[in-house]
PDB file of C-alpha atoms in Angstrom:
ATOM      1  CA  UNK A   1       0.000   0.000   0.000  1.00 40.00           C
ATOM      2  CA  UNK A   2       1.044   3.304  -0.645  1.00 44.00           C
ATOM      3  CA  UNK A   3       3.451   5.546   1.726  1.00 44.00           C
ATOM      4  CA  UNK A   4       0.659   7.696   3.202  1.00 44.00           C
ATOM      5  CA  UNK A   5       2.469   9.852   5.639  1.00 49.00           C
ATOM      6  CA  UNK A   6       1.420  13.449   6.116  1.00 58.00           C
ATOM      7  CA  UNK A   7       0.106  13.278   2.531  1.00 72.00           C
ATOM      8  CA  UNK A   8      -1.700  16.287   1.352  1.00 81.00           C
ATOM      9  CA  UNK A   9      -5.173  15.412   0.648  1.00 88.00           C
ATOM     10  CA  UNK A  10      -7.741  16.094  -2.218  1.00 86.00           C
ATOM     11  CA  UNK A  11     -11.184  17.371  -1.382  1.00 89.00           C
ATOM     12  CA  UNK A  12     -12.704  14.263  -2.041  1.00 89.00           C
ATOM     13  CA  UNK A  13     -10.611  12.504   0.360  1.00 90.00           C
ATOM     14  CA  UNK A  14     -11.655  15.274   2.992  1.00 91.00           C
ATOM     15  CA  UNK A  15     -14.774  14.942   1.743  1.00 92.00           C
ATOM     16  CA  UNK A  16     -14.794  11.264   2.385  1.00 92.00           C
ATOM     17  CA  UNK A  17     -13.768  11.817   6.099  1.00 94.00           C
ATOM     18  CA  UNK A  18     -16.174  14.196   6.322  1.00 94.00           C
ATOM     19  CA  UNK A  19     -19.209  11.817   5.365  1.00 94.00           C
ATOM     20  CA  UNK A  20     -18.566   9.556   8.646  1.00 96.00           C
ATOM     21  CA  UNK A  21     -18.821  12.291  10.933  1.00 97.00           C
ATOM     22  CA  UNK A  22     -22.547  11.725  11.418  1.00 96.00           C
ATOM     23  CA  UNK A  23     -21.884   8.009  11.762  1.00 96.00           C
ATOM     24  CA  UNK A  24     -19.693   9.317  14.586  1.00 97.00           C
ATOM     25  CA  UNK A  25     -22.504  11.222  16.643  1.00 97.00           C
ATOM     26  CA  UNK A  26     -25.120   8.184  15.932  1.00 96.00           C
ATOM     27  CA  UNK A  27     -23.137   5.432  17.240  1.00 95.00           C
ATOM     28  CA  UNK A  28     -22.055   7.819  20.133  1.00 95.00           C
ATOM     29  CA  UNK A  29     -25.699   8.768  20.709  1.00 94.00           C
ATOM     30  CA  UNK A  30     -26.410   5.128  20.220  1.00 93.00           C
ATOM     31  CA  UNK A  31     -24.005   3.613  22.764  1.00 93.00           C
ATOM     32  CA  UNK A  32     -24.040   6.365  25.124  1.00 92.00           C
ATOM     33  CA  UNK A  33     -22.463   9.044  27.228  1.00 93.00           C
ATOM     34  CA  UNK A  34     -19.900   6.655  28.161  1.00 94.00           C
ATOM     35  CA  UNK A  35     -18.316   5.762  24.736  1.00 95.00           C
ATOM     36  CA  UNK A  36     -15.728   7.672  22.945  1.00 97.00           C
ATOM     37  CA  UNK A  37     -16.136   7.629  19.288  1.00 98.00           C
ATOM     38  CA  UNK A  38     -13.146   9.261  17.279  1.00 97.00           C
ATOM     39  CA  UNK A  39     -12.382  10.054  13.909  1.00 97.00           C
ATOM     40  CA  UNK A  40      -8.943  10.127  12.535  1.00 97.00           C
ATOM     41  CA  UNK A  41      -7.095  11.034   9.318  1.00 96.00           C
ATOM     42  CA  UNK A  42      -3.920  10.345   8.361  1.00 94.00           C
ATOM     43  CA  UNK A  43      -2.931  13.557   6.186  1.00 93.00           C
ATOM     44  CA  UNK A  44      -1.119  14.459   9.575  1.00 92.00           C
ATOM     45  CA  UNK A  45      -0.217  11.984  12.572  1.00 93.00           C
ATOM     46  CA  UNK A  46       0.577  14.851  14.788  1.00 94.00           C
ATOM     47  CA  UNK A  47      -3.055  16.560  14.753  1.00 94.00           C
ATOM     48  CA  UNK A  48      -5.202  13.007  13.267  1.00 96.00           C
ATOM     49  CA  UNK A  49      -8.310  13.420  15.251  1.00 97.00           C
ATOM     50  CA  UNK A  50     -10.798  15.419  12.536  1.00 97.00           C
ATOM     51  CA  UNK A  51     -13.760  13.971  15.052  1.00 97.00           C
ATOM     52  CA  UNK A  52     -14.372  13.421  18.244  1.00 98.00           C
ATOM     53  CA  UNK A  53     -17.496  12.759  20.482  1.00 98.00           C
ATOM     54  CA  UNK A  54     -17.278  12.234  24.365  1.00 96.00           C
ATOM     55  CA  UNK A  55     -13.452  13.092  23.734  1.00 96.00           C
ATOM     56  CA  UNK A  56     -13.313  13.479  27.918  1.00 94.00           C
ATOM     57  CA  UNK A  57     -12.696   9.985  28.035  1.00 95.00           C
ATOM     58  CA  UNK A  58      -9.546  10.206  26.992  1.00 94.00           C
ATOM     59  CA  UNK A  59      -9.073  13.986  27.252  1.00 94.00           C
ATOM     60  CA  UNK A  60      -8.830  14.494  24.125  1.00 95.00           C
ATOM     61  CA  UNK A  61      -9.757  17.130  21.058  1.00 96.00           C
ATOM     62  CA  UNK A  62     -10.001  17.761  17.369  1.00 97.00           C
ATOM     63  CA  UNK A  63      -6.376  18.262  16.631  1.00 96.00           C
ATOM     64  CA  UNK A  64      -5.081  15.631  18.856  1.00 96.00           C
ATOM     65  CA  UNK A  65      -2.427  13.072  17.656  1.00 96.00           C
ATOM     66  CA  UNK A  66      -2.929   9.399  16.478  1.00 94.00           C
ATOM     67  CA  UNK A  67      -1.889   7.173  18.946  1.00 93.00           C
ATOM     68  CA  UNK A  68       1.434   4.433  19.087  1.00 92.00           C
ATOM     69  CA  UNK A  69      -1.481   1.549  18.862  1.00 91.00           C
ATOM     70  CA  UNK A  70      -2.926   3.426  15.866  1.00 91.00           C
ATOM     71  CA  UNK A  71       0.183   3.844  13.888  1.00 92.00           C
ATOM     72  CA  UNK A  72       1.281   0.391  15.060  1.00 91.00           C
ATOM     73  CA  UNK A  73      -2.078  -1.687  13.906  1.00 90.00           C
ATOM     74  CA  UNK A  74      -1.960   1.061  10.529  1.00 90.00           C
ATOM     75  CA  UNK A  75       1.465  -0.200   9.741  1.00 88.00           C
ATOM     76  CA  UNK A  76      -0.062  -3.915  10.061  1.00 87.00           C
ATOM     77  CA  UNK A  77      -2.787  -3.062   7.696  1.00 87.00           C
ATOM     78  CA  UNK A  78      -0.309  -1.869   5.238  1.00 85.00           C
ATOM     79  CA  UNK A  79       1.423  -4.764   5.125  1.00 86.00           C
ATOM     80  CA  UNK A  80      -1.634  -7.612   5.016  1.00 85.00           C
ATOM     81  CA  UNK A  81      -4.877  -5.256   4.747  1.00 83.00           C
ATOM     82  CA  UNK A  82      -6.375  -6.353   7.988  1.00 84.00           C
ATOM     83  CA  UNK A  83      -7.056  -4.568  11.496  1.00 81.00           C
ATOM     84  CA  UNK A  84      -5.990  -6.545  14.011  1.00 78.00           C
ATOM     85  CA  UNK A  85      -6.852  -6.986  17.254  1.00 80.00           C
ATOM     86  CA  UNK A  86     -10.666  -5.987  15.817  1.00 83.00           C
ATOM     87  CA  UNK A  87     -11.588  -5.552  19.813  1.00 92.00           C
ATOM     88  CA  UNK A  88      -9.231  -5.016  22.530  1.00 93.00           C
ATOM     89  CA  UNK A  89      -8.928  -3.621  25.985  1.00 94.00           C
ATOM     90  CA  UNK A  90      -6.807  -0.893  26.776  1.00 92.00           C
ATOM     91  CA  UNK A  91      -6.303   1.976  29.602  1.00 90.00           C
ATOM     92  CA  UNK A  92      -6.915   5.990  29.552  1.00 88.00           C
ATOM     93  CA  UNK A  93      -4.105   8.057  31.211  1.00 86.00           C
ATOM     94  CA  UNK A  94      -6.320   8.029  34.065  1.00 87.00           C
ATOM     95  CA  UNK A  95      -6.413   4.090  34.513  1.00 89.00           C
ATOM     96  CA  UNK A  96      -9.746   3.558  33.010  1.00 91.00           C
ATOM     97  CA  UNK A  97     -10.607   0.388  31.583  1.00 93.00           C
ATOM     98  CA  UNK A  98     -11.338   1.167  27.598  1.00 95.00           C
ATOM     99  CA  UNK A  99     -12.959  -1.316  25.321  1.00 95.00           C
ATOM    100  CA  UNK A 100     -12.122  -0.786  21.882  1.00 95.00           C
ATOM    101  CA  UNK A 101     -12.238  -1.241  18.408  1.00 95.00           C
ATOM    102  CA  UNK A 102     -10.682   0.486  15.091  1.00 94.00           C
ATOM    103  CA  UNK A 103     -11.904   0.213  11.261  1.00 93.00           C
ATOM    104  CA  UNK A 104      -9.584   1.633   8.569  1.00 92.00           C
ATOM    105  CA  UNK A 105     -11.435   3.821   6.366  1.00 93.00           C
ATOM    106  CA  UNK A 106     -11.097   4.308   2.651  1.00 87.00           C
ATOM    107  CA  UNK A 107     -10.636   6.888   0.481  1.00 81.00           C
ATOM    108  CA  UNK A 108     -12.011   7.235  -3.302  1.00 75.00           C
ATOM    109  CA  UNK A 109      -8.497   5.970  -4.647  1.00 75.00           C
ATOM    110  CA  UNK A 110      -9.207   2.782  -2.145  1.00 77.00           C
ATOM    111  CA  UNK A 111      -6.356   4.249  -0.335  1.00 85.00           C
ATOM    112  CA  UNK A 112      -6.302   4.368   4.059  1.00 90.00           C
ATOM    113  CA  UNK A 113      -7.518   7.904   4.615  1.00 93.00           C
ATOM    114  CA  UNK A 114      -8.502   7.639   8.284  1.00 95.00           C
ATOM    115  CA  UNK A 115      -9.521   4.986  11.083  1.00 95.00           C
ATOM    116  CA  UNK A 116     -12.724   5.160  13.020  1.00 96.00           C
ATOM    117  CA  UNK A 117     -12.246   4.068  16.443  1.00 96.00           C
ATOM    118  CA  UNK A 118     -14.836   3.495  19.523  1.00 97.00           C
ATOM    119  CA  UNK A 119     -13.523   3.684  22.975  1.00 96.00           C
ATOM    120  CA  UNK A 120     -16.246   2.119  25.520  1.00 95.00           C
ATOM    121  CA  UNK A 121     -15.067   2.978  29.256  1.00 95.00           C
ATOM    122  CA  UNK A 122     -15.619   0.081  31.507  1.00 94.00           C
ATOM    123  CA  UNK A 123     -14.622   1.817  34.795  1.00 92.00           C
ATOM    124  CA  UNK A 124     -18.186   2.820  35.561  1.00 89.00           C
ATOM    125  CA  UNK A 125     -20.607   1.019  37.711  1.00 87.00           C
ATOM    126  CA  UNK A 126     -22.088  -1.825  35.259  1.00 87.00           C
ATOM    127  CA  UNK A 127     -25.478  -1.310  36.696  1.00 88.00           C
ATOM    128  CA  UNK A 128     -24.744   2.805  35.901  1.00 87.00           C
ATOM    129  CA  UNK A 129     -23.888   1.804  31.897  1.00 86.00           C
ATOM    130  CA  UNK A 130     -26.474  -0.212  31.287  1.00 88.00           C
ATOM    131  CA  UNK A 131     -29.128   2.359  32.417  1.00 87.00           C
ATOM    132  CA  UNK A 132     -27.940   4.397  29.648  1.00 84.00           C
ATOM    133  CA  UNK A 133     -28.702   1.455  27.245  1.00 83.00           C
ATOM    134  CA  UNK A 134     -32.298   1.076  28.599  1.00 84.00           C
ATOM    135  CA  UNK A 135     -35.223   3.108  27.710  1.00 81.00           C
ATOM    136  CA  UNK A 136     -36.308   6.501  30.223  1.00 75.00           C
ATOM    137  CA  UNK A 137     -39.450   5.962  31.488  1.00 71.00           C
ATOM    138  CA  UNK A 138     -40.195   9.325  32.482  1.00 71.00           C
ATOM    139  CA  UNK A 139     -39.879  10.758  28.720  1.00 68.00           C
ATOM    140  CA  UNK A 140     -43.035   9.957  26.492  1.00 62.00           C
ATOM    141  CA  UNK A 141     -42.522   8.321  23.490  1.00 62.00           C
ATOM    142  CA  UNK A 142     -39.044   6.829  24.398  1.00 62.00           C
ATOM    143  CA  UNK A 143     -40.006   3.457  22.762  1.00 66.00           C
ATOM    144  CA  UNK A 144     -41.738   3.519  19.123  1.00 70.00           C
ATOM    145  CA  UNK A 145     -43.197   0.986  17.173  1.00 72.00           C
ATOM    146  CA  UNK A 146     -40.687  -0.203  14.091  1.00 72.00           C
ATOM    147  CA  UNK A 147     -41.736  -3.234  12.020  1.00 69.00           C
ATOM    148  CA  UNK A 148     -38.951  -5.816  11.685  1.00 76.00           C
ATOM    149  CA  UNK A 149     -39.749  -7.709   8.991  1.00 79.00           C
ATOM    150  CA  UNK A 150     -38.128  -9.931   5.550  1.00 83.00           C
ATOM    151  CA  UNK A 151     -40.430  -8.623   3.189  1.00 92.00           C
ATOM    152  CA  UNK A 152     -41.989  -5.290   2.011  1.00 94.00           C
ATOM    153  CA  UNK A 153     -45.631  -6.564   2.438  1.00 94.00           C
ATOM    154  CA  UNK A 154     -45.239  -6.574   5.850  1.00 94.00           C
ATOM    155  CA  UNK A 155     -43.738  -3.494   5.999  1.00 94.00           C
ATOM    156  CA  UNK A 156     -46.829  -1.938   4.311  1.00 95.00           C
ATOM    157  CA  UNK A 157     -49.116  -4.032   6.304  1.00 95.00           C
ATOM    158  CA  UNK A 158     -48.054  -2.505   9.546  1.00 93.00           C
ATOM    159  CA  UNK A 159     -47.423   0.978   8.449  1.00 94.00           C
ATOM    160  CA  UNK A 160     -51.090   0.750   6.735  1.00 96.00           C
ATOM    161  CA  UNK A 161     -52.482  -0.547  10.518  1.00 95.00           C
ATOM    162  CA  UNK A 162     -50.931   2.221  11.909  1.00 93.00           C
ATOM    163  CA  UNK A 163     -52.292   5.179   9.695  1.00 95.00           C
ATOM    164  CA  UNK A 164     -55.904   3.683  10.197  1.00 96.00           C
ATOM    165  CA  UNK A 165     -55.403   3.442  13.698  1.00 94.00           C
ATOM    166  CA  UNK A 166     -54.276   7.031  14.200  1.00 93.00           C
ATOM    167  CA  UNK A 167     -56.860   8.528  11.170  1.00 95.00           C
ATOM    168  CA  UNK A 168     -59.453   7.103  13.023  1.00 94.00           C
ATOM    169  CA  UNK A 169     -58.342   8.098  16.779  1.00 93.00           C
ATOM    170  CA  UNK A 170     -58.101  12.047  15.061  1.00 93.00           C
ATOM    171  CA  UNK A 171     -61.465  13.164  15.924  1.00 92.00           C
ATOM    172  CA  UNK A 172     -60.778  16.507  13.421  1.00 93.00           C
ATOM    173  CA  UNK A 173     -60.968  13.923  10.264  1.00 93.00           C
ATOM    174  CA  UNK A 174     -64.268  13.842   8.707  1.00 92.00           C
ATOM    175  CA  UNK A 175     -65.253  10.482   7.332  1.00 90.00           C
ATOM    176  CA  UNK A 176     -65.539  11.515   3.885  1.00 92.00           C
ATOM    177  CA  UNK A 177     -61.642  12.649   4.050  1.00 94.00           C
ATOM    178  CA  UNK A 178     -60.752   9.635   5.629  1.00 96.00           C
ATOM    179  CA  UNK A 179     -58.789   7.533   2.835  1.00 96.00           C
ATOM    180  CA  UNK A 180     -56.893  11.050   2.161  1.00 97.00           C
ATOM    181  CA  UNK A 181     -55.413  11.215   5.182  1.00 97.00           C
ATOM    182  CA  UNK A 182     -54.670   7.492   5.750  1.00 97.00           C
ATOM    183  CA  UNK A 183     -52.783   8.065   2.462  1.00 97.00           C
ATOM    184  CA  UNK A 184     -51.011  11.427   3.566  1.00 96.00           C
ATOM    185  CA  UNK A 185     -49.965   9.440   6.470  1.00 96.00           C
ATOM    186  CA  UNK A 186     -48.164   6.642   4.589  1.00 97.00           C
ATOM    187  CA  UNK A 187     -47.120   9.728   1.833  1.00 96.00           C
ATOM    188  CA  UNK A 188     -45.234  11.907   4.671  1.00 95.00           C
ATOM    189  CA  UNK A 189     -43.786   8.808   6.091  1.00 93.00           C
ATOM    190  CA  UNK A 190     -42.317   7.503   3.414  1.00 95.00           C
ATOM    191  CA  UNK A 191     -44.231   4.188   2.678  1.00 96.00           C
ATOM    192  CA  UNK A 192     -45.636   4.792  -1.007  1.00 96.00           C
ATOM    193  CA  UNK A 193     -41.367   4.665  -2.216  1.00 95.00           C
ATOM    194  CA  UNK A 194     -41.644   0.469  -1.447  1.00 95.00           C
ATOM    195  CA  UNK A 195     -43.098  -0.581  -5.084  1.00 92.00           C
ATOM    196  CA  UNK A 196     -46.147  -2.574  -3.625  1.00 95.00           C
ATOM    197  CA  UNK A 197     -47.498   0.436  -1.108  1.00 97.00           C
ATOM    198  CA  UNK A 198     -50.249   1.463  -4.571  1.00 97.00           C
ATOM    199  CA  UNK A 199     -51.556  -1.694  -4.817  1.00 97.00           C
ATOM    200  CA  UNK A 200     -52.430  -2.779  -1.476  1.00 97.00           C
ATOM    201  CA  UNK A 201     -53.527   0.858   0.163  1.00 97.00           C
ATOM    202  CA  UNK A 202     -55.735   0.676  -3.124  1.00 97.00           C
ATOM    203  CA  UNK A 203     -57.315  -2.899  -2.366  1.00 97.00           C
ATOM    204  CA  UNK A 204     -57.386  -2.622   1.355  1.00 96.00           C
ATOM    205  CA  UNK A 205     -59.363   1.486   1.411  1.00 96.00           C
ATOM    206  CA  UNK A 206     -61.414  -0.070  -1.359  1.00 96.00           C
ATOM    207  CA  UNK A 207     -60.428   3.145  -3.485  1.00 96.00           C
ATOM    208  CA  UNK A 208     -58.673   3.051  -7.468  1.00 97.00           C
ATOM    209  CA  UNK A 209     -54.636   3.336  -7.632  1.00 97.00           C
ATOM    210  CA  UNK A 210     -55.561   6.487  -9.911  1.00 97.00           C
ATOM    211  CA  UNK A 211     -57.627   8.065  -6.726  1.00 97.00           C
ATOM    212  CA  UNK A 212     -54.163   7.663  -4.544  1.00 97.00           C
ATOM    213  CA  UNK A 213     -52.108   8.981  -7.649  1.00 97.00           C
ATOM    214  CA  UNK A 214     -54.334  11.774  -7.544  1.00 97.00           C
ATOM    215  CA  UNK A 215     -54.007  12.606  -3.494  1.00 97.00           C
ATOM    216  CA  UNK A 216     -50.129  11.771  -3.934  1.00 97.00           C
ATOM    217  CA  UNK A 217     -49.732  14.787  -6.689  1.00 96.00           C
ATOM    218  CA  UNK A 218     -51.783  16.798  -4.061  1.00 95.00           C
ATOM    219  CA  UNK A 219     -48.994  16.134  -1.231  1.00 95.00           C
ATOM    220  CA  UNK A 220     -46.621  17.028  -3.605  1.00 95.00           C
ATOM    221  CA  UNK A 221     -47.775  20.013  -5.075  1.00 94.00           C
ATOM    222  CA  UNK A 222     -48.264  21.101  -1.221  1.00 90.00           C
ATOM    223  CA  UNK A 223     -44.861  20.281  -0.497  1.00 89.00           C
ATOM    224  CA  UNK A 224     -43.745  22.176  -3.360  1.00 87.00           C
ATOM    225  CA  UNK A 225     -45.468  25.382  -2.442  1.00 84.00           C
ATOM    226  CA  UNK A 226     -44.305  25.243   0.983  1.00 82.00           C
ATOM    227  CA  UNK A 227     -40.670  25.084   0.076  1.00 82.00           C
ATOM    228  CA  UNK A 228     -41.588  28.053  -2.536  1.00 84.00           C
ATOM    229  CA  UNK A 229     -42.641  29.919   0.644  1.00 73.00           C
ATOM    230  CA  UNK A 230     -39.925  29.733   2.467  1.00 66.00           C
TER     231      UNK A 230
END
């Protein structure tokens, strides 16, 4: 693999960096306060992290230097293309108990740009980490219905449930608007781009494909004039 050290690098490569920063503040957000997730490039090993969330961890900032273990499992993955260890256990400066993990990322060339690491600490109380995992009770709507399923028929199925359920719990819907809103429901969230969505909505509302067509050129055109608006 190609020498790659303190390389200048093209927008797209930046630009390819740049795309897992969001990745970085779901998984964080995901995990939870107590993991570190850090981005790094290798344009410069003396200021590599680009990204960091929960950087207190380890104390660290944007502008921070890769670490030995980075350039030491980098090297490795020049040599054979793997990452290795994928998971291992490490300590902060302050003693803490880290459990980590590191994925070399790619640029457009296919070239090592960057690594993305995660950094769980151990050192809290389990009981205290796994609270963070769990659902809060006192916030409404913490847990929401999502259909796992291995085909798209189900997938309509329950999202068509749904809108009927809530159409007919919204007391402002008059009955002769009824199958409009079921299908601005399914419109707004997204159902009608899974090929099937037509057909069914159209058997099960008793109503013509043409007649959902019709209300789906309405959403739009709403859409459309409300973006104008703005």
């Amino acid at each position: 693999m190609e020498n790659i050290i303190n390389n200048k690098y093209s927008e797209a490569d930046k630009e390819a960096l740049a795309a897992y920063f969001r990745l970085a503040d779901t998984m964080a957000d995901f995990i939870g306060p107590h993991c570190e997730v850090v981005i790094h490039s290798f344009e410069s090993y003396e200021k590599s992290v680009v990204k960091i969330v929960n950087g207190h961890h380890t104390g660290r900032t944007v502008g921070s230097p890769i670490t030995d273990l980075g350039l030491k499992m980098l090297n490795a993955f020049e040599k054979t293309g793997e990452v290795s260890p994928k998971c291992y256990f490490t300590n902060s400066k302050d003693g803490a108990i880290l459990k980590s993990t590191t994925c070399v990322l790619a640029g457009d060339s296919g070239k090592a740009i960057g690594m993305f690491c995660i950094n769980m600490n151990l050192s809290y109380p389990f009981p205290e980490i796994i609270k963070t995992l769990m659902p809060d009770t006192s916030i409404a709507n913490t847990v929401v219905n999502e259909n796992f399923s291995s085909n798209a028929a189900d997938v309509i199925t329950q999202a068509l449930d749904n809108a009927i359920e809530d159409t007919e719990k919204d007391a402002s819907i008059k009955l002769k608007g009824t199958n409009k809103a079921i299908t601005k429901r399914l419109f707004e969230n997204g159902v009608f781009e899974l090929k099937e969505t037509t057909l069914m909505v159209s058997e099960r509302l008793g109503i013509t494909r043409h007649a959902i067509y019709k209300y789906i050129r309405e959403f739009k055109a709403e859409e459309l004039n409300q973006t104008i608006s703005h």
